PDB file of C-alpha atoms in Angstrom:
ATOM      1  CA  MET A   1      47.131 -21.634  33.548  1.00 56.00           C
ATOM      2  CA  HIS A   2      47.076 -21.271  30.039  1.00 57.00           C
ATOM      3  CA  HIS A   3      44.301 -24.030  28.997  1.00 60.00           C
ATOM      4  CA  ARG A   4      42.261 -21.928  31.761  1.00 63.00           C
ATOM      5  CA  PHE A   5      42.500 -18.680  30.229  1.00 55.00           C
ATOM      6  CA  ARG A   6      41.427 -19.970  26.678  1.00 62.00           C
ATOM      7  CA  HIS A   7      38.216 -21.119  28.417  1.00 60.00           C
ATOM      8  CA  ILE A   8      37.545 -18.048  29.827  1.00 62.00           C
ATOM      9  CA  LEU A   9      38.527 -16.398  26.360  1.00 56.00           C
ATOM     10  CA  TYR A  10      36.117 -18.709  24.783  1.00 60.00           C
ATOM     11  CA  SER A  11      33.277 -17.949  27.160  1.00 65.00           C
ATOM     12  CA  TRP A  12      33.728 -14.577  26.682  1.00 64.00           C
ATOM     13  CA  LYS A  13      33.827 -14.766  22.916  1.00 61.00           C
ATOM     14  CA  THR A  14      30.615 -17.100  23.159  1.00 66.00           C
ATOM     15  CA  ALA A  15      28.920 -14.197  25.514  1.00 61.00           C
ATOM     16  CA  ALA A  16      29.774 -11.571  22.975  1.00 58.00           C
ATOM     17  CA  ALA A  17      28.268 -13.553  20.028  1.00 61.00           C
ATOM     18  CA  LEU A  18      25.193 -14.021  21.786  1.00 62.00           C
ATOM     19  CA  LEU A  19      24.682 -10.630  23.235  1.00 70.00           C
ATOM     20  CA  ILE A  20      24.820  -9.796  19.188  1.00 71.00           C
ATOM     21  CA  CYS A  21      22.900 -12.602  17.926  1.00 57.00           C
ATOM     22  CA  VAL A  22      20.139 -12.783  20.287  1.00 57.00           C
ATOM     23  CA  PRO A  23      18.894  -9.389  19.670  1.00 59.00           C
ATOM     24  CA  LEU A  24      19.439  -9.456  15.869  1.00 58.00           C
ATOM     25  CA  LEU A  25      17.188 -12.611  15.817  1.00 56.00           C
ATOM     26  CA  ALA A  26      14.877 -11.117  17.665  1.00 47.00           C
ATOM     27  CA  TYR A  27      14.318  -8.107  15.488  1.00 43.00           C
ATOM     28  CA  SER A  28      14.349 -10.262  12.540  1.00 45.00           C
ATOM     29  CA  LEU A  29      11.946 -12.239  14.186  1.00 42.00           C
ATOM     30  CA  VAL A  30       9.379  -9.209  15.016  1.00 42.00           C
ATOM     31  CA  ARG A  31      10.004  -7.818  11.503  1.00 48.00           C
ATOM     32  CA  TRP A  32       9.355 -11.237  10.097  1.00 46.00           C
ATOM     33  CA  THR A  33       5.868 -11.174  12.117  1.00 46.00           C
ATOM     34  CA  GLU A  34       4.921  -7.364  11.114  1.00 49.00           C
ATOM     35  CA  ASP A  35       5.803  -8.214   7.912  1.00 54.00           C
ATOM     36  CA  ARG A  36       3.887 -11.156   7.567  1.00 59.00           C
ATOM     37  CA  TYR A  37       0.630 -10.591   9.664  1.00 65.00           C
ATOM     38  CA  ALA A  38       0.867  -6.652  10.481  1.00 81.00           C
ATOM     39  CA  PRO A  39      -2.889  -5.162   9.575  1.00 88.00           C
ATOM     40  CA  LEU A  40      -2.295  -2.981   6.329  1.00 95.00           C
ATOM     41  CA  PRO A  41      -3.530   1.139   7.205  1.00 95.00           C
ATOM     42  CA  TRP A  42      -6.437   2.225   5.787  1.00 95.00           C
ATOM     43  CA  TYR A  43      -6.544   5.444   3.891  1.00 95.00           C
ATOM     44  CA  GLY A  44      -9.103   8.146   3.941  1.00 92.00           C
ATOM     45  CA  PRO A  45      -9.466  11.235   1.009  1.00 88.00           C
ATOM     46  CA  ASN A  46      -6.382  12.601  -0.322  1.00 83.00           C
ATOM     47  CA  ASN A  47      -4.055   9.054   0.509  1.00 85.00           C
ATOM     48  CA  THR A  48      -4.501   9.999   4.499  1.00 90.00           C
ATOM     49  CA  ILE A  49      -4.119   7.354   6.724  1.00 92.00           C
ATOM     50  CA  VAL A  50      -6.600   6.694   9.023  1.00 92.00           C
ATOM     51  CA  ASN A  51      -6.988   4.795  12.225  1.00 86.00           C
ATOM     52  CA  SER A  52      -9.840   2.246  11.362  1.00 86.00           C
ATOM     53  CA  SER A  53     -11.966   0.935   8.727  1.00 85.00           C
ATOM     54  CA  GLN A  54     -15.019   3.257  10.088  1.00 86.00           C
ATOM     55  CA  GLN A  55     -12.924   6.100   8.764  1.00 87.00           C
ATOM     56  CA  ALA A  56     -11.895   5.012   6.025  1.00 89.00           C
ATOM     57  CA  ALA A  57     -12.798   6.363   2.653  1.00 85.00           C
ATOM     58  CA  VAL A  58     -15.631   4.653   0.676  1.00 84.00           C
ATOM     59  CA  LEU A  59     -15.029   3.410  -2.552  1.00 91.00           C
ATOM     60  CA  PRO A  60     -17.828   5.696  -4.745  1.00 93.00           C
ATOM     61  CA  ALA A  61     -20.228   3.591  -6.983  1.00 94.00           C
ATOM     62  CA  PHE A  62     -19.288   3.241 -10.636  1.00 96.00           C
ATOM     63  CA  ALA A  63     -20.253   1.904 -14.017  1.00 97.00           C
ATOM     64  CA  PHE A  64     -17.991   1.392 -16.574  1.00 98.00           C
ATOM     65  CA  THR A  65     -17.713  -0.709 -19.942  1.00 98.00           C
ATOM     66  CA  ASP A  66     -15.473  -3.420 -20.351  1.00 98.00           C
ATOM     67  CA  GLN A  67     -13.182  -4.787 -23.157  1.00 98.00           C
ATOM     68  CA  TYR A  68     -16.155  -7.409 -23.922  1.00 97.00           C
ATOM     69  CA  GLY A  69     -18.715  -4.458 -24.143  1.00 98.00           C
ATOM     70  CA  ASP A  70     -20.496  -5.275 -20.783  1.00 97.00           C
ATOM     71  CA  THR A  71     -21.621  -3.250 -17.889  1.00 97.00           C
ATOM     72  CA  VAL A  72     -19.040  -3.341 -14.912  1.00 97.00           C
ATOM     73  CA  THR A  73     -20.285  -1.962 -11.468  1.00 96.00           C
ATOM     74  CA  ASN A  74     -19.120  -1.999  -7.833  1.00 92.00           C
ATOM     75  CA  THR A  75     -21.104  -5.495  -7.232  1.00 91.00           C
ATOM     76  CA  ARG A  76     -18.027  -7.007  -9.007  1.00 87.00           C
ATOM     77  CA  LEU A  77     -15.859  -6.272  -6.391  1.00 90.00           C
ATOM     78  CA  GLN A  78     -17.925  -7.294  -3.777  1.00 90.00           C
ATOM     79  CA  GLN A  79     -15.844  -9.833  -1.311  1.00 91.00           C
ATOM     80  CA  HIS A  80     -12.899  -9.326  -3.760  1.00 95.00           C
ATOM     81  CA  ILE A  81      -9.365  -8.155  -2.747  1.00 96.00           C
ATOM     82  CA  THR A  82      -8.741  -5.391  -5.918  1.00 97.00           C
ATOM     83  CA  ILE A  83      -6.035  -4.619  -7.431  1.00 97.00           C
ATOM     84  CA  ALA A  84      -6.821  -1.385  -9.492  1.00 97.00           C
ATOM     85  CA  ASN A  85      -4.562   0.996 -11.801  1.00 97.00           C
ATOM     86  CA  TYR A  86      -5.218   3.534 -14.602  1.00 97.00           C
ATOM     87  CA  PHE A  87      -3.307   3.119 -18.205  1.00 96.00           C
ATOM     88  CA  PHE A  88      -3.930   3.967 -21.693  1.00 96.00           C
ATOM     89  CA  THR A  89      -3.469   1.665 -24.593  1.00 97.00           C
ATOM     90  CA  SER A  90      -0.912   4.097 -26.998  1.00 96.00           C
ATOM     91  CA  CYS A  91       1.230   4.538 -23.763  1.00 94.00           C
ATOM     92  CA  PRO A  92       4.623   3.864 -25.186  1.00 93.00           C
ATOM     93  CA  VAL A  93       6.871   2.928 -22.077  1.00 94.00           C
ATOM     94  CA  VAL A  94       5.332   3.453 -18.313  1.00 94.00           C
ATOM     95  CA  CYS A  95       1.794   1.141 -19.062  1.00 95.00           C
ATOM     96  CA  PRO A  96       3.525  -1.390 -20.503  1.00 96.00           C
ATOM     97  CA  ALA A  97       6.074  -1.940 -17.770  1.00 96.00           C
ATOM     98  CA  MET A  98       3.421  -1.426 -15.270  1.00 97.00           C
ATOM     99  CA  MET A  99       1.426  -4.315 -16.963  1.00 97.00           C
ATOM    100  CA  HIS A 100       4.279  -6.701 -16.717  1.00 97.00           C
ATOM    101  CA  GLN A 101       4.369  -5.788 -12.972  1.00 97.00           C
ATOM    102  CA  LEU A 102       1.198  -6.481 -12.578  1.00 97.00           C
ATOM    103  CA  GLN A 103       0.919  -9.705 -14.332  1.00 97.00           C
ATOM    104  CA  ARG A 104       3.449 -11.180 -11.849  1.00 97.00           C
ATOM    105  CA  VAL A 105       1.068  -9.966  -8.969  1.00 97.00           C
ATOM    106  CA  TYR A 106      -1.660 -12.131 -10.684  1.00 96.00           C
ATOM    107  CA  ALA A 107       0.763 -14.995 -11.440  1.00 95.00           C
ATOM    108  CA  ALA A 108       1.402 -15.052  -7.575  1.00 94.00           C
ATOM    109  CA  ALA A 109      -2.263 -14.818  -6.903  1.00 89.00           C
ATOM    110  CA  GLY A 110      -2.351 -17.999  -8.823  1.00 78.00           C
ATOM    111  CA  SER A 111      -5.790 -19.099  -9.161  1.00 73.00           C
ATOM    112  CA  ASP A 112      -7.490 -17.316  -6.270  1.00 84.00           C
ATOM    113  CA  THR A 113     -11.073 -15.936  -7.620  1.00 86.00           C
ATOM    114  CA  GLY A 114     -11.315 -13.426  -4.495  1.00 92.00           C
ATOM    115  CA  ILE A 115      -8.760 -11.433  -6.235  1.00 95.00           C
ATOM    116  CA  ALA A 116      -9.876  -8.656  -8.943  1.00 95.00           C
ATOM    117  CA  PHE A 117      -7.826  -6.413 -11.446  1.00 97.00           C
ATOM    118  CA  LEU A 118      -9.110  -3.452 -12.646  1.00 97.00           C
ATOM    119  CA  SER A 119      -7.310  -1.170 -15.482  1.00 98.00           C
ATOM    120  CA  LEU A 120      -9.020   1.626 -16.308  1.00 97.00           C
ATOM    121  CA  THR A 121      -8.503   3.531 -19.267  1.00 97.00           C
ATOM    122  CA  VAL A 122      -7.250   7.665 -19.059  1.00 95.00           C
ATOM    123  CA  ASP A 123      -7.931   7.809 -22.887  1.00 96.00           C
ATOM    124  CA  PRO A 124     -11.736   6.716 -23.603  1.00 96.00           C
ATOM    125  CA  VAL A 125     -11.778   8.293 -26.733  1.00 95.00           C
ATOM    126  CA  ARG A 126      -9.182   5.991 -28.345  1.00 96.00           C
ATOM    127  CA  ASP A 127      -9.568   3.422 -26.057  1.00 97.00           C
ATOM    128  CA  SER A 128     -13.169   1.775 -26.897  1.00 98.00           C
ATOM    129  CA  SER A 129     -13.834  -1.862 -25.708  1.00 98.00           C
ATOM    130  CA  ALA A 130     -13.105  -2.929 -28.951  1.00 98.00           C
ATOM    131  CA  ALA A 131      -9.454  -1.200 -28.551  1.00 98.00           C
ATOM    132  CA  LEU A 132      -9.173  -2.602 -24.916  1.00 98.00           C
ATOM    133  CA  LEU A 133      -9.789  -6.408 -25.474  1.00 98.00           C
ATOM    134  CA  ARG A 134      -6.803  -5.722 -28.640  1.00 98.00           C
ATOM    135  CA  TYR A 135      -4.460  -4.516 -26.092  1.00 98.00           C
ATOM    136  CA  SER A 136      -5.386  -7.341 -23.474  1.00 97.00           C
ATOM    137  CA  ARG A 137      -4.713  -9.777 -26.353  1.00 97.00           C
ATOM    138  CA  ARG A 138      -1.469  -8.109 -27.490  1.00 96.00           C
ATOM    139  CA  PHE A 139      -0.430  -8.150 -23.867  1.00 95.00           C
ATOM    140  CA  ALA A 140      -1.592 -11.840 -23.300  1.00 95.00           C
ATOM    141  CA  LEU A 141      -3.629 -10.687 -19.952  1.00 95.00           C
ATOM    142  CA  PRO A 142      -5.632 -13.566 -18.197  1.00 93.00           C
ATOM    143  CA  VAL A 143      -9.027 -13.472 -19.361  1.00 91.00           C
ATOM    144  CA  LYS A 144     -10.407 -14.234 -16.045  1.00 91.00           C
ATOM    145  CA  GLY A 145     -10.062 -11.929 -13.353  1.00 93.00           C
ATOM    146  CA  TRP A 146      -8.683  -9.430 -15.056  1.00 96.00           C
ATOM    147  CA  THR A 147     -11.193  -6.323 -16.539  1.00 97.00           C
ATOM    148  CA  LEU A 148     -10.168  -3.397 -18.436  1.00 98.00           C
ATOM    149  CA  LEU A 149     -12.752  -0.581 -18.098  1.00 98.00           C
ATOM    150  CA  THR A 150     -13.601   2.356 -20.448  1.00 98.00           C
ATOM    151  CA  GLY A 151     -16.351   5.031 -20.330  1.00 97.00           C
ATOM    152  CA  ASP A 152     -16.909   8.736 -20.259  1.00 95.00           C
ATOM    153  CA  LYS A 153     -13.911  10.657 -19.270  1.00 95.00           C
ATOM    154  CA  PRO A 154     -15.416  13.147 -16.927  1.00 94.00           C
ATOM    155  CA  SER A 155     -16.550   9.541 -14.801  1.00 96.00           C
ATOM    156  CA  LEU A 156     -13.111   8.061 -15.168  1.00 96.00           C
ATOM    157  CA  TYR A 157     -11.313  11.091 -14.140  1.00 95.00           C
ATOM    158  CA  ARG A 158     -13.464  11.537 -11.203  1.00 95.00           C
ATOM    159  CA  PHE A 159     -13.166   7.972  -9.846  1.00 96.00           C
ATOM    160  CA  ALA A 160      -9.399   8.296 -10.303  1.00 95.00           C
ATOM    161  CA  ARG A 161      -9.647  12.101  -8.446  1.00 94.00           C
ATOM    162  CA  LYS A 162     -12.188  10.948  -5.872  1.00 93.00           C
ATOM    163  CA  GLY A 163     -12.557   6.995  -5.643  1.00 95.00           C
ATOM    164  CA  LEU A 164      -9.024   6.067  -5.813  1.00 95.00           C
ATOM    165  CA  TYR A 165      -7.202   9.465  -4.948  1.00 94.00           C
ATOM    166  CA  ILE A 166      -4.379   8.360  -7.332  1.00 93.00           C
ATOM    167  CA  THR A 167      -3.764  12.281  -8.239  1.00 83.00           C
ATOM    168  CA  ALA A 168      -4.395  15.748  -6.548  1.00 62.00           C
ATOM    169  CA  THR A 169      -4.999  17.785  -9.432  1.00 68.00           C
ATOM    170  CA  ASP A 170      -8.833  18.916  -9.762  1.00 69.00           C
ATOM    171  CA  GLY A 171      -9.200  18.822 -13.526  1.00 67.00           C
ATOM    172  CA  ASP A 172     -12.511  18.706 -14.869  1.00 68.00           C
ATOM    173  CA  GLY A 173     -12.492  15.522 -17.518  1.00 74.00           C
ATOM    174  CA  GLY A 174     -12.606  18.038 -20.290  1.00 75.00           C
ATOM    175  CA  PRO A 175     -10.286  17.837 -23.462  1.00 75.00           C
ATOM    176  CA  ASP A 176      -7.764  19.412 -22.302  1.00 69.00           C
ATOM    177  CA  ASP A 177      -7.369  17.458 -18.805  1.00 76.00           C
ATOM    178  CA  PHE A 178      -4.941  14.178 -18.755  1.00 81.00           C
ATOM    179  CA  ILE A 179      -4.130  11.903 -16.100  1.00 85.00           C
ATOM    180  CA  HIS A 180      -1.030   9.581 -16.164  1.00 82.00           C
ATOM    181  CA  SER A 181      -0.271   8.188 -12.620  1.00 90.00           C
ATOM    182  CA  GLU A 182       2.194   5.135 -12.037  1.00 94.00           C
ATOM    183  CA  ASN A 183       0.421   4.021  -8.759  1.00 96.00           C
ATOM    184  CA  ILE A 184      -1.204   0.660  -8.623  1.00 97.00           C
ATOM    185  CA  VAL A 185      -4.062   0.864  -5.804  1.00 97.00           C
ATOM    186  CA  LEU A 186      -4.862  -1.982  -3.255  1.00 97.00           C
ATOM    187  CA  LEU A 187      -8.409  -2.442  -2.378  1.00 96.00           C
ATOM    188  CA  ASP A 188     -10.040  -4.888   0.730  1.00 95.00           C
ATOM    189  CA  GLN A 189     -13.135  -6.884   0.652  1.00 94.00           C
ATOM    190  CA  GLN A 190     -14.876  -3.865   1.767  1.00 93.00           C
ATOM    191  CA  GLN A 191     -13.975  -1.416  -1.000  1.00 94.00           C
ATOM    192  CA  HIS A 192     -11.347   0.328   1.342  1.00 95.00           C
ATOM    193  CA  ILE A 193      -8.163   1.785  -0.024  1.00 96.00           C
ATOM    194  CA  ARG A 194      -5.231  -0.270   1.957  1.00 96.00           C
ATOM    195  CA  GLY A 195      -2.173   0.520  -0.086  1.00 96.00           C
ATOM    196  CA  TYR A 196      -0.325   2.483  -3.022  1.00 96.00           C
ATOM    197  CA  TYR A 197       2.348   1.155  -4.716  1.00 97.00           C
ATOM    198  CA  GLN A 198       4.677   2.778  -7.658  1.00 97.00           C
ATOM    199  CA  GLY A 199       3.714   0.233 -10.496  1.00 96.00           C
ATOM    200  CA  THR A 200       7.027   0.184 -12.333  1.00 96.00           C
ATOM    201  CA  SER A 201       8.999  -0.424  -9.318  1.00 97.00           C
ATOM    202  CA  ALA A 202       9.642  -4.209  -8.873  1.00 97.00           C
ATOM    203  CA  SER A 203      10.517  -3.871  -5.349  1.00 97.00           C
ATOM    204  CA  ALA A 204       7.082  -2.074  -4.222  1.00 98.00           C
ATOM    205  CA  VAL A 205       5.401  -4.722  -6.499  1.00 98.00           C
ATOM    206  CA  ASP A 206       6.620  -7.403  -4.456  1.00 98.00           C
ATOM    207  CA  GLN A 207       5.433  -5.418  -1.599  1.00 97.00           C
ATOM    208  CA  LEU A 208       2.212  -5.278  -2.812  1.00 97.00           C
ATOM    209  CA  ILE A 209       2.049  -9.355  -3.616  1.00 97.00           C
ATOM    210  CA  ARG A 210       3.171  -9.500   0.666  1.00 96.00           C
ATOM    211  CA  ASP A 211       0.536  -7.078   1.315  1.00 97.00           C
ATOM    212  CA  ILE A 212      -2.028  -9.079  -0.535  1.00 96.00           C
ATOM    213  CA  LYS A 213      -1.311 -12.233   1.656  1.00 94.00           C
ATOM    214  CA  LYS A 214      -1.785  -9.817   4.761  1.00 95.00           C
ATOM    215  CA  LEU A 215      -5.382  -9.103   3.743  1.00 93.00           C
ATOM    216  CA  GLN A 216      -5.952 -12.558   2.977  1.00 90.00           C
ATOM    217  CA  HIS A 217      -4.863 -13.655   6.726  1.00 86.00           C
ATOM    218  CA  GLU A 218      -7.060 -10.546   7.623  1.00 81.00           C
ATOM    219  CA  GLN A 219     -10.518 -12.732   6.826  1.00 67.00           C
TER     220      GLN A 219
END
């Protein structure tokens, strides 16, 4: 009788454990599948999430100058996943932290030539092509696949506000206008915005790395 009671108790504990573990396992499997394969959202103007790529904002045409003095346009991004951010070379704390996180993203991407990195300056008066090149070398940024851009201030600021939508202010790009954003922007191969990430947050950048893999699975 005692043996039978222990058997019933054991069976009850096993059933209880299954009732707890099976839903947790199923939930974990669903979360893992979503995290790895679920499509990323599309973004419209002013960071609004839309339902499809047809409703998504299209990156406007641009023409800026890179760290080597060459002109870079939208054609550089064709069929590339793009990671974009704004910075300035004299920034003492936030920008170096962002660059460190972006270097992690670059390292995770490995030798994938289908990924482009764009870092645009908010201080073109001081950040000439030569200054950007010195900055790139000082931080040991990769030569291939990572472009630092400068240009005229109104165009750079208009691209930040009306292209990447990284700030809600409506400045004019004049002498007193200044943008300082910690956002990193992820764009797909069709130049649609697919995500925003806090560039100084390791956990947010970890999510960016996972989301890049999702975009690669979409193709």
